[in-house]
mmCIF file of C-alpha atoms in Angstrom:
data_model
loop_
_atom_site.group_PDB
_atom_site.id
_atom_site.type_symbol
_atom_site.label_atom_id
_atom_site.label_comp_id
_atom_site.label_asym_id
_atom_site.label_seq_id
_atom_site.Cartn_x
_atom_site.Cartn_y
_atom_site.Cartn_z
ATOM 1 C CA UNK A 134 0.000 0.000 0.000
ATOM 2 C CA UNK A 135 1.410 3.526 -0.885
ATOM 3 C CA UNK A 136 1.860 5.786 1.763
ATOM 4 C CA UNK A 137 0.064 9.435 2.182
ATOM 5 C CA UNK A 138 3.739 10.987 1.491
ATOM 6 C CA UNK A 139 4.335 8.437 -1.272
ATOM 7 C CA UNK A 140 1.170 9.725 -3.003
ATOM 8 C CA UNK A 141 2.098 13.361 -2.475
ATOM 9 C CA UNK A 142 5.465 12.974 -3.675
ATOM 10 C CA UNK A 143 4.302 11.498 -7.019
ATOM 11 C CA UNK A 144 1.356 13.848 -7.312
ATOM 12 C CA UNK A 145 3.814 16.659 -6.565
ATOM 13 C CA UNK A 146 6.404 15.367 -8.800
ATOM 14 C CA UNK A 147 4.024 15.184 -11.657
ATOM 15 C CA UNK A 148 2.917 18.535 -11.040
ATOM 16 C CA UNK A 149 6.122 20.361 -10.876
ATOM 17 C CA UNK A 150 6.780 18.715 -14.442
ATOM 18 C CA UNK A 151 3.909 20.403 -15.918
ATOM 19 C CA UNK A 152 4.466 23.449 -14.373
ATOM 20 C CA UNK A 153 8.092 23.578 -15.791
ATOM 21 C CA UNK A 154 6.835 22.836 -19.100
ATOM 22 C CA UNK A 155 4.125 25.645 -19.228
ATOM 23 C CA UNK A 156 6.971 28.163 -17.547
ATOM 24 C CA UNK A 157 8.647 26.995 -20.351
ATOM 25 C CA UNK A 158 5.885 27.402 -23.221
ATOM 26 C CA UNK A 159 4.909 30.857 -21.352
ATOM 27 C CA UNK A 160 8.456 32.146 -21.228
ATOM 28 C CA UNK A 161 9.107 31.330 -24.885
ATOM 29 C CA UNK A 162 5.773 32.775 -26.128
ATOM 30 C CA UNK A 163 6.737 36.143 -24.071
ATOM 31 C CA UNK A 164 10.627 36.042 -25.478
ATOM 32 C CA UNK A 165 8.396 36.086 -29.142
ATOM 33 C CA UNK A 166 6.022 39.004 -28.094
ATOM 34 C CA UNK A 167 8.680 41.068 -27.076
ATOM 35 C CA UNK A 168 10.648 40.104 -30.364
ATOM 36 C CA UNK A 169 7.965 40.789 -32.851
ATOM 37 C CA UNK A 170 7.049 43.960 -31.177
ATOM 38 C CA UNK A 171 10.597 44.754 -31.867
ATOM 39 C CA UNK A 172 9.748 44.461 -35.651
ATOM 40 C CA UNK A 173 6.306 46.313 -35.377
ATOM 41 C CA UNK A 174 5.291 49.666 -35.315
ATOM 42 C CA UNK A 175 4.768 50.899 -31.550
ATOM 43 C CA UNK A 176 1.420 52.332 -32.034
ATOM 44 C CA UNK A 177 -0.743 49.349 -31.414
ATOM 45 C CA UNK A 178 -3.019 51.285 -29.072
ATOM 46 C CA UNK A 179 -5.218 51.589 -32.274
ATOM 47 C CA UNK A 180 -4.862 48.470 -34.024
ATOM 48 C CA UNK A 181 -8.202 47.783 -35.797
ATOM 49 C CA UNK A 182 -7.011 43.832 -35.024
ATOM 50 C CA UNK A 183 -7.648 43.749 -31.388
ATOM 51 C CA UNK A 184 -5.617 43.368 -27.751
ATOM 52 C CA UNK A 185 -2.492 45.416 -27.901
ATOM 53 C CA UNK A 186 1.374 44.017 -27.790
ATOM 54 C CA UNK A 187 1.340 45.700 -24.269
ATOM 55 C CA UNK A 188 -1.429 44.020 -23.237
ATOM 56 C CA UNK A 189 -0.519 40.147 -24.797
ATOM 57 C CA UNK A 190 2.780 40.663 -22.976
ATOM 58 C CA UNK A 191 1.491 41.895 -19.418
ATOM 59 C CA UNK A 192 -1.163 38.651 -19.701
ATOM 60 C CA UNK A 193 1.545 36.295 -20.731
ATOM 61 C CA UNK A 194 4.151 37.910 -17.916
ATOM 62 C CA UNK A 195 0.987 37.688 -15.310
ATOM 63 C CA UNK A 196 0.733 34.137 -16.003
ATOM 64 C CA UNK A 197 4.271 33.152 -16.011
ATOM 65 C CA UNK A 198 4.601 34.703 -12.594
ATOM 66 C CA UNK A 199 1.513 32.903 -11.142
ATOM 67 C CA UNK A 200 3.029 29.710 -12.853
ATOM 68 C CA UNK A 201 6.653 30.607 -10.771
ATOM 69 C CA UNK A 202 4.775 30.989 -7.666
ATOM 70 C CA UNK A 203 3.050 28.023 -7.754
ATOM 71 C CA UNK A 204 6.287 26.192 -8.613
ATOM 72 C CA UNK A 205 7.721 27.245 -5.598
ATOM 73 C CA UNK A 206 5.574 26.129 -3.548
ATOM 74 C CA UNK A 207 4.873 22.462 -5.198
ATOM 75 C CA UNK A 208 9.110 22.577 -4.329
ATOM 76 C CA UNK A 209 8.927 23.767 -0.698
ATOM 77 C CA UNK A 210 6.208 21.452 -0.495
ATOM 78 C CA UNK A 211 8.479 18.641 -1.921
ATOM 79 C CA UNK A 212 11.499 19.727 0.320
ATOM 80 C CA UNK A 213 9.019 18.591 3.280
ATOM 81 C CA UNK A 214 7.530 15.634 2.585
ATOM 82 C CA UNK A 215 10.922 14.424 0.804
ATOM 83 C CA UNK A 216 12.059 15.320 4.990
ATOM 84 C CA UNK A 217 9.524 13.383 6.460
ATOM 85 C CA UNK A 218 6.966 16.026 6.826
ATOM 86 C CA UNK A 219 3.820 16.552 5.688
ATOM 87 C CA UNK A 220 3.110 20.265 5.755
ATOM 88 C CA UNK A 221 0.876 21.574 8.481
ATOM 89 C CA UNK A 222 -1.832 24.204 8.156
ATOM 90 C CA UNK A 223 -0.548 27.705 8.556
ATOM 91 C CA UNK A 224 -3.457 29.418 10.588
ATOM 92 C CA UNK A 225 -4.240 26.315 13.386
ATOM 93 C CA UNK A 226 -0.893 24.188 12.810
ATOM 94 C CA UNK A 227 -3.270 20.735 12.332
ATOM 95 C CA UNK A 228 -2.839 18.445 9.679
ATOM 96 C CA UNK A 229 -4.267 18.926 6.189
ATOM 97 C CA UNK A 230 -5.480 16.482 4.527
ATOM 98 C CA UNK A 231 -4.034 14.221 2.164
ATOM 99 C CA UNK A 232 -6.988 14.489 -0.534
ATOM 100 C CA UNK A 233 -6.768 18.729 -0.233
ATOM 101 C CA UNK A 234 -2.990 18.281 -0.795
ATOM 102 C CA UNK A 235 -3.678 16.229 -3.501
ATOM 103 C CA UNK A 236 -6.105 18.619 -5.165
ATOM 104 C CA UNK A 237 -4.772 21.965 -4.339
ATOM 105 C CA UNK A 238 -0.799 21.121 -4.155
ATOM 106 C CA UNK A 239 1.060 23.886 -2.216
ATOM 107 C CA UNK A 240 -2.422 24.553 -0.283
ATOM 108 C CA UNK A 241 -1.088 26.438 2.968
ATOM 109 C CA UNK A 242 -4.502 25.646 5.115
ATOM 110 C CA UNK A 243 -6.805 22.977 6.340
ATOM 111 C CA UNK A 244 -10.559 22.966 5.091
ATOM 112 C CA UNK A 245 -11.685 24.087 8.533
ATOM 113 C CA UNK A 246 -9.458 27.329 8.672
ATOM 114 C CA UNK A 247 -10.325 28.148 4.668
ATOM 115 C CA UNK A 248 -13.913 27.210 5.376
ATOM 116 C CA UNK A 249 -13.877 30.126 8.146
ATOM 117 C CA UNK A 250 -12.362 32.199 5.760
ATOM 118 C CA UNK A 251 -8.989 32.712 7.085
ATOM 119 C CA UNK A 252 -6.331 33.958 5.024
ATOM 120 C CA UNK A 253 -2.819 33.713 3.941
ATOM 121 C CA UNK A 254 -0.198 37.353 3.158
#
């Protein structure tokens, strides 16, 4: 029988690939906005065509730092159950459990504390 760590550790693992490969899809795709903008006129405020090269590359930056973030924490929530540990809620320091890690990796609190509406800086 796999263990609750074993499980996360997979799950984790799994997710941390996909997250690297969209950081990598996201970072590429905002290395060719910025290129192709180099090549374009700069006054695509009013371009009859739609969204603007500002505002493709502020979405595409947004969502490469969201996609950063949650990396880090699928890896400092790696780093703890790789140690042993199975990471704690933040707000009443009880367990979490396995099926919310599971579902929301890197969540910081227990259904009980989120449920009451606590949260996180």
């Amino acid at each position: 029988m796999t263990s609750p760590n074993d499980r996360l550790r997979d799950s984790w693992r799994d997710e941390r690939r996909r997250l690297q490969r969209q950081i990598g899809d996201l970072q590429q795709r905002f290395d060719d906005i910025v290129a192709a903008a180099e090549l374009t006129s700069t006054d695509d405020e009013h371009d009859p065509e739609g969204a603007t090269i500002a505002y493709e590359r502020a979405q595409v930056w947004a969502l490469l730092q969201h996609a950063r973030t949650a990396l880090a924490a699928i890896e400092g929530s790696l780093e703890s159950v790789d140690a042993g540990e199975v990471p704690d809620c933040a707000v009443c320091h009880g367990a979490i459990d396995t099926e919310r890690l599971l579902a929301l990796p890197g969540i910081r609190t227990c259904i009980d504390c989120a449920r009451r509406g606590h949260r996180l800086p």
